[in-house]
Amino acid sequence: MTDYHSIGLTGRDRVNNAIGGGFPTGSVVLIEGEDGAGKSALSQRFSYGMATEDAYVTYISTELESWEFVQQMDSLSYDVVDLLLNEQLLFLHADVDTHDEGTKRQLLARFAGAKTLWKADVVFVDTLSALLRNDPNYEAVIDDGNEDHVIQRLVTFLRQVTMADKTVVLTVDPTSVRDDALRPLRNVADIYFQIETNTVGQEIRRNILVRRFQNMKSPVDDSIGFSVQQGRGISIVSRTVA
């Protein structure tokens, strides 16, 4: 029988219901979207909700430092201070801008080998594409078109992790990584979301296109509208077509 990580906050928003009641344990979740699409905000909502449901969560950000993460979450009305202090949520900043030689730049190897990171039930990586772009092992093979080998090693590692009932949520900007390199990640993902955005007047409309969702707990729509609002966070948006 499959266990699930609830996304929580059922009395506050409709996110958990829209996502089918949660993510199955031992899943790879891929959230794909261009810069500004809302993949970070979506990941932050998922991580916060899961932590409030007693899942141990690790959140890795390539953009935010710890104080910025707390500030960003507070702006969305997701108060993570107690979760951080109680070690329910572990936040790590991945410094991808380092130009040091040697092991400090082996980002993917350090990611895989960080034992503390993998003690969590759910691990968020926001964004994986930034880790890839700044890892010398990936950089060295891009020009040769052999980046698929680097991704395949990552995929093998992710499958080993999920066999231990860990759930891994990855965000990717498809404009920053070659499509050929993304294909193995898309294929291995048990849950694959693509975020599309459309501008209507001054409004940005965001939709999660559900490309794959294996072992869903309850039915999930093929397209899920959502909004990101200061002071409110993520809200599911129901739209009618005239």
CSV table of C-alpha atoms in Angstrom, one decimal:
chain,number,residue,atom,x,y,z
A,1,MET,CA,0.0,0.0,0.0
A,2,THR,CA,1.4,3.4,-1.0
A,3,ASP,CA,1.9,6.1,1.7
A,4,TYR,CA,1.6,9.8,0.9
A,5,HIS,CA,3.0,13.0,2.1
A,6,SER,CA,0.1,15.4,2.6
A,7,ILE,CA,0.7,18.9,1.4
A,8,GLY,CA,-1.3,20.2,4.3
A,9,LEU,CA,-3.1,23.5,5.1
A,10,THR,CA,-6.4,21.9,4.2
A,11,GLY,CA,-8.3,24.5,6.2
A,12,ARG,CA,-6.5,27.4,4.5
A,13,ASP,CA,-6.3,26.6,0.8
A,14,ARG,CA,-7.2,24.0,-1.8
A,15,VAL,CA,-3.7,23.1,-2.8
A,16,ASN,CA,-3.6,19.6,-1.2
A,17,ASN,CA,-6.9,18.6,-2.8
A,18,ALA,CA,-5.9,20.0,-6.2
A,19,ILE,CA,-2.6,17.9,-6.0
A,20,GLY,CA,-4.6,14.7,-5.3
A,21,GLY,CA,-4.0,14.6,-1.5
A,22,GLY,CA,-0.3,14.5,-1.6
A,23,PHE,CA,2.8,13.0,-3.1
A,24,PRO,CA,3.5,9.3,-2.9
A,25,THR,CA,6.5,8.4,-0.8
A,26,GLY,CA,9.5,7.4,-2.8
A,27,SER,CA,8.7,9.6,-5.7
A,28,VAL,CA,10.8,11.9,-8.0
A,29,VAL,CA,8.8,15.1,-8.6
A,30,LEU,CA,9.9,17.3,-11.5
A,31,ILE,CA,8.6,20.9,-11.6
A,32,GLU,CA,9.5,22.6,-14.8
A,33,GLY,CA,9.1,26.3,-15.6
A,34,GLU,CA,10.8,29.3,-16.9
A,35,ASP,CA,12.2,32.1,-14.7
A,36,GLY,CA,9.2,33.8,-12.9
A,37,ALA,CA,6.8,31.0,-13.6
A,38,GLY,CA,6.2,30.3,-9.9
A,39,LYS,CA,8.1,27.1,-9.5
A,40,SER,CA,9.9,28.4,-6.4
A,41,ALA,CA,6.7,29.7,-4.8
A,42,LEU,CA,5.0,26.4,-5.5
A,43,SER,CA,7.9,24.4,-4.0
A,44,GLN,CA,7.9,26.7,-0.9
A,45,ARG,CA,4.2,26.0,-0.4
A,46,PHE,CA,4.7,22.3,-0.8
A,47,SER,CA,7.6,22.2,1.6
A,48,TYR,CA,5.9,24.3,4.2
A,49,GLY,CA,2.7,22.3,4.1
A,50,MET,CA,4.5,18.9,4.3
A,51,ALA,CA,6.6,20.1,7.3
A,52,THR,CA,3.4,21.1,9.1
A,53,GLU,CA,2.2,17.6,8.5
A,54,ASP,CA,5.2,16.2,10.4
A,55,ALA,CA,7.3,15.2,7.4
A,56,TYR,CA,11.0,16.0,7.8
A,57,VAL,CA,11.9,18.3,4.9
A,58,THR,CA,15.2,19.6,3.5
A,59,TYR,CA,15.0,22.6,1.2
A,60,ILE,CA,18.0,23.5,-1.0
A,61,SER,CA,17.9,26.9,-2.7
A,62,THR,CA,20.4,28.1,-5.3
A,63,GLU,CA,19.1,31.7,-5.0
A,64,LEU,CA,18.1,32.4,-1.4
A,65,GLU,CA,20.3,32.6,1.7
A,66,SER,CA,18.7,31.6,5.0
A,67,TRP,CA,17.5,35.0,6.0
A,68,GLU,CA,16.1,35.6,2.6
A,69,PHE,CA,14.3,32.3,2.7
A,70,VAL,CA,12.6,33.2,6.0
A,71,GLN,CA,11.7,36.6,4.7
A,72,GLN,CA,10.3,35.2,1.5
A,73,MET,CA,8.2,32.6,3.3
A,74,ASP,CA,6.9,35.2,5.7
A,75,SER,CA,5.8,37.4,2.7
A,76,LEU,CA,3.7,34.5,1.6
A,77,SER,CA,2.3,34.0,5.2
A,78,TYR,CA,4.3,30.8,5.6
A,79,ASP,CA,5.9,31.2,9.0
A,80,VAL,CA,8.8,28.7,9.0
A,81,VAL,CA,10.7,30.0,12.1
A,82,ASP,CA,9.4,27.3,14.5
A,83,LEU,CA,9.8,24.6,11.9
A,84,LEU,CA,13.4,25.6,11.4
A,85,LEU,CA,14.1,25.8,15.1
A,86,ASN,CA,12.5,22.5,15.8
A,87,GLU,CA,14.5,20.9,12.9
A,88,GLN,CA,11.4,19.8,11.1
A,89,LEU,CA,12.6,21.9,8.2
A,90,LEU,CA,16.3,22.1,7.2
A,91,PHE,CA,17.2,25.0,4.8
A,92,LEU,CA,20.5,24.9,2.9
A,93,HIS,CA,21.8,27.6,0.5
A,94,ALA,CA,23.7,26.1,-2.4
A,95,ASP,CA,26.4,28.7,-3.3
A,96,VAL,CA,26.6,28.0,-7.1
A,97,ASP,CA,28.5,31.2,-7.8
A,98,THR,CA,31.8,29.9,-6.2
A,99,HIS,CA,34.7,30.0,-8.5
A,100,ASP,CA,37.0,28.0,-6.2
A,101,GLU,CA,38.8,25.0,-7.7
A,102,GLY,CA,38.5,21.5,-6.4
A,103,THR,CA,35.8,19.9,-4.3
A,104,LYS,CA,33.9,23.2,-3.6
A,105,ARG,CA,32.7,23.2,-7.3
A,106,GLN,CA,31.7,19.5,-7.4
A,107,LEU,CA,28.1,20.6,-6.7
A,108,LEU,CA,26.4,17.4,-7.8
A,109,ALA,CA,28.8,15.1,-6.0
A,110,ARG,CA,28.4,17.2,-2.8
A,111,PHE,CA,24.7,17.1,-3.2
A,112,ALA,CA,24.7,13.3,-3.4
A,113,GLY,CA,27.1,12.9,-0.6
A,114,ALA,CA,25.6,15.2,2.0
A,115,LYS,CA,24.4,12.7,4.6
A,116,THR,CA,22.6,15.3,6.8
A,117,LEU,CA,20.6,16.4,3.8
A,118,TRP,CA,19.3,12.9,3.1
A,119,LYS,CA,18.0,12.3,6.6
A,120,ALA,CA,14.8,14.1,5.6
A,121,ASP,CA,11.7,12.4,4.3
A,122,VAL,CA,11.4,14.9,1.4
A,123,VAL,CA,14.2,16.9,-0.3
A,124,PHE,CA,13.5,19.9,-2.4
A,125,VAL,CA,16.1,21.2,-4.9
A,126,ASP,CA,15.4,24.7,-6.2
A,127,THR,CA,16.8,24.8,-8.8
A,128,LEU,CA,18.5,21.7,-10.2
A,129,SER,CA,19.3,23.5,-13.4
A,130,ALA,CA,21.5,26.0,-11.5
A,131,LEU,CA,23.4,23.2,-9.9
A,132,LEU,CA,24.0,21.6,-13.3
A,133,ARG,CA,25.1,24.8,-15.0
A,134,ASN,CA,27.7,25.5,-12.4
A,135,ASP,CA,29.1,22.0,-12.0
A,136,PRO,CA,32.4,21.5,-13.9
A,137,ASN,CA,31.6,17.9,-14.7
A,138,TYR,CA,28.5,19.1,-16.5
A,139,GLU,CA,30.2,22.2,-18.1
A,140,ALA,CA,33.0,20.0,-19.5
A,141,VAL,CA,30.7,17.8,-21.5
A,142,ILE,CA,28.2,20.4,-22.8
A,143,ASP,CA,30.2,21.2,-25.9
A,144,ASP,CA,30.6,17.5,-26.7
A,145,GLY,CA,26.9,16.9,-26.4
A,146,ASN,CA,27.6,14.2,-23.7
A,147,GLU,CA,25.7,15.9,-20.8
A,148,ASP,CA,23.3,13.0,-21.0
A,149,HIS,CA,25.9,10.8,-19.2
A,150,VAL,CA,26.0,13.2,-16.3
A,151,ILE,CA,22.2,13.3,-16.1
A,152,GLN,CA,22.0,9.5,-16.2
A,153,ARG,CA,24.3,9.2,-13.2
A,154,LEU,CA,22.1,11.6,-11.4
A,155,VAL,CA,19.0,9.6,-12.4
A,156,THR,CA,20.6,6.4,-11.0
A,157,PHE,CA,21.3,8.2,-7.8
A,158,LEU,CA,17.8,9.5,-7.5
A,159,ARG,CA,16.3,6.0,-8.0
A,160,GLN,CA,18.6,4.7,-5.2
A,161,VAL,CA,17.3,7.4,-2.9
A,162,THR,CA,13.6,6.8,-3.7
A,163,MET,CA,14.1,3.1,-3.1
A,164,ALA,CA,14.7,4.2,0.5
A,165,ASP,CA,11.3,5.9,0.5
A,166,LYS,CA,12.7,9.4,0.2
A,167,THR,CA,10.8,11.8,-2.0
A,168,VAL,CA,12.8,14.3,-4.1
A,169,VAL,CA,11.3,17.4,-5.6
A,170,LEU,CA,13.3,19.1,-8.3
A,171,THR,CA,12.7,22.4,-10.1
A,172,VAL,CA,14.2,23.1,-13.5
A,173,ASP,CA,14.3,26.0,-15.8
A,174,PRO,CA,14.0,24.4,-19.3
A,175,THR,CA,15.6,27.4,-21.0
A,176,SER,CA,18.9,27.0,-19.2
A,177,VAL,CA,19.4,23.3,-19.8
A,178,ARG,CA,19.4,21.5,-23.1
A,179,ASP,CA,16.3,19.5,-23.9
A,180,ASP,CA,18.4,16.4,-24.5
A,181,ALA,CA,19.7,16.6,-21.0
A,182,LEU,CA,16.3,17.1,-19.5
A,183,ARG,CA,14.8,14.0,-21.2
A,184,PRO,CA,16.2,11.4,-18.7
A,185,LEU,CA,14.8,13.5,-15.8
A,186,ARG,CA,11.4,13.8,-17.4
A,187,ASN,CA,11.4,10.0,-18.1
A,188,VAL,CA,12.4,9.1,-14.5
A,189,ALA,CA,9.9,11.5,-12.8
A,190,ASP,CA,7.0,9.8,-11.2
A,191,ILE,CA,5.3,13.2,-11.1
A,192,TYR,CA,6.0,15.7,-13.8
A,193,PHE,CA,4.6,19.2,-13.8
A,194,GLN,CA,5.1,21.9,-16.4
A,195,ILE,CA,4.2,25.5,-15.4
A,196,GLU,CA,2.9,27.7,-18.2
A,197,THR,CA,2.2,31.4,-17.8
A,198,ASN,CA,0.0,33.7,-19.9
A,199,THR,CA,-0.5,37.5,-19.4
A,200,VAL,CA,-4.0,38.7,-19.7
A,201,GLY,CA,-4.1,42.5,-19.2
A,202,GLN,CA,-2.1,43.1,-16.1
A,203,GLU,CA,-2.8,39.7,-14.7
A,204,ILE,CA,-0.3,36.8,-14.9
A,205,ARG,CA,-2.2,33.5,-15.2
A,206,ARG,CA,-0.3,30.4,-14.1
A,207,ASN,CA,-1.2,26.8,-14.8
A,208,ILE,CA,0.3,23.6,-13.8
A,209,LEU,CA,0.2,21.1,-16.7
A,210,VAL,CA,0.1,17.6,-15.2
A,211,ARG,CA,2.2,15.6,-17.7
A,212,ARG,CA,2.5,12.6,-15.4
A,213,PHE,CA,1.2,11.6,-11.9
A,214,GLN,CA,1.8,8.0,-11.0
A,215,ASN,CA,0.0,6.4,-8.0
A,216,MET,CA,-2.2,9.5,-7.3
A,217,LYS,CA,-4.2,9.2,-4.2
A,218,SER,CA,-7.3,10.9,-5.7
A,219,PRO,CA,-8.0,12.2,-9.2
A,220,VAL,CA,-5.9,15.2,-10.4
A,221,ASP,CA,-6.9,17.6,-13.2
A,222,ASP,CA,-4.7,17.8,-16.3
A,223,SER,CA,-4.4,21.6,-15.8
A,224,ILE,CA,-4.4,23.3,-12.4
A,225,GLY,CA,-4.6,27.1,-12.2
A,226,PHE,CA,-2.9,28.9,-9.4
A,227,SER,CA,-1.9,32.4,-8.3
A,228,VAL,CA,0.9,33.7,-6.1
A,229,GLN,CA,-0.1,36.6,-3.8
A,230,GLN,CA,1.9,38.5,-1.2
A,231,GLY,CA,0.4,37.9,2.3
A,232,ARG,CA,-1.6,35.0,1.0
A,233,GLY,CA,0.7,32.6,-0.7
A,234,ILE,CA,-0.4,30.0,-3.3
A,235,SER,CA,-4.1,29.8,-4.2
A,236,ILE,CA,-5.8,27.5,-6.5
A,237,VAL,CA,-7.8,29.4,-9.2
A,238,SER,CA,-10.8,28.0,-10.9
A,239,ARG,CA,-11.4,29.5,-14.3
A,240,THR,CA,-14.4,29.2,-16.6
A,241,VAL,CA,-14.3,29.5,-20.4
A,242,ALA,CA,-17.0,31.6,-21.9
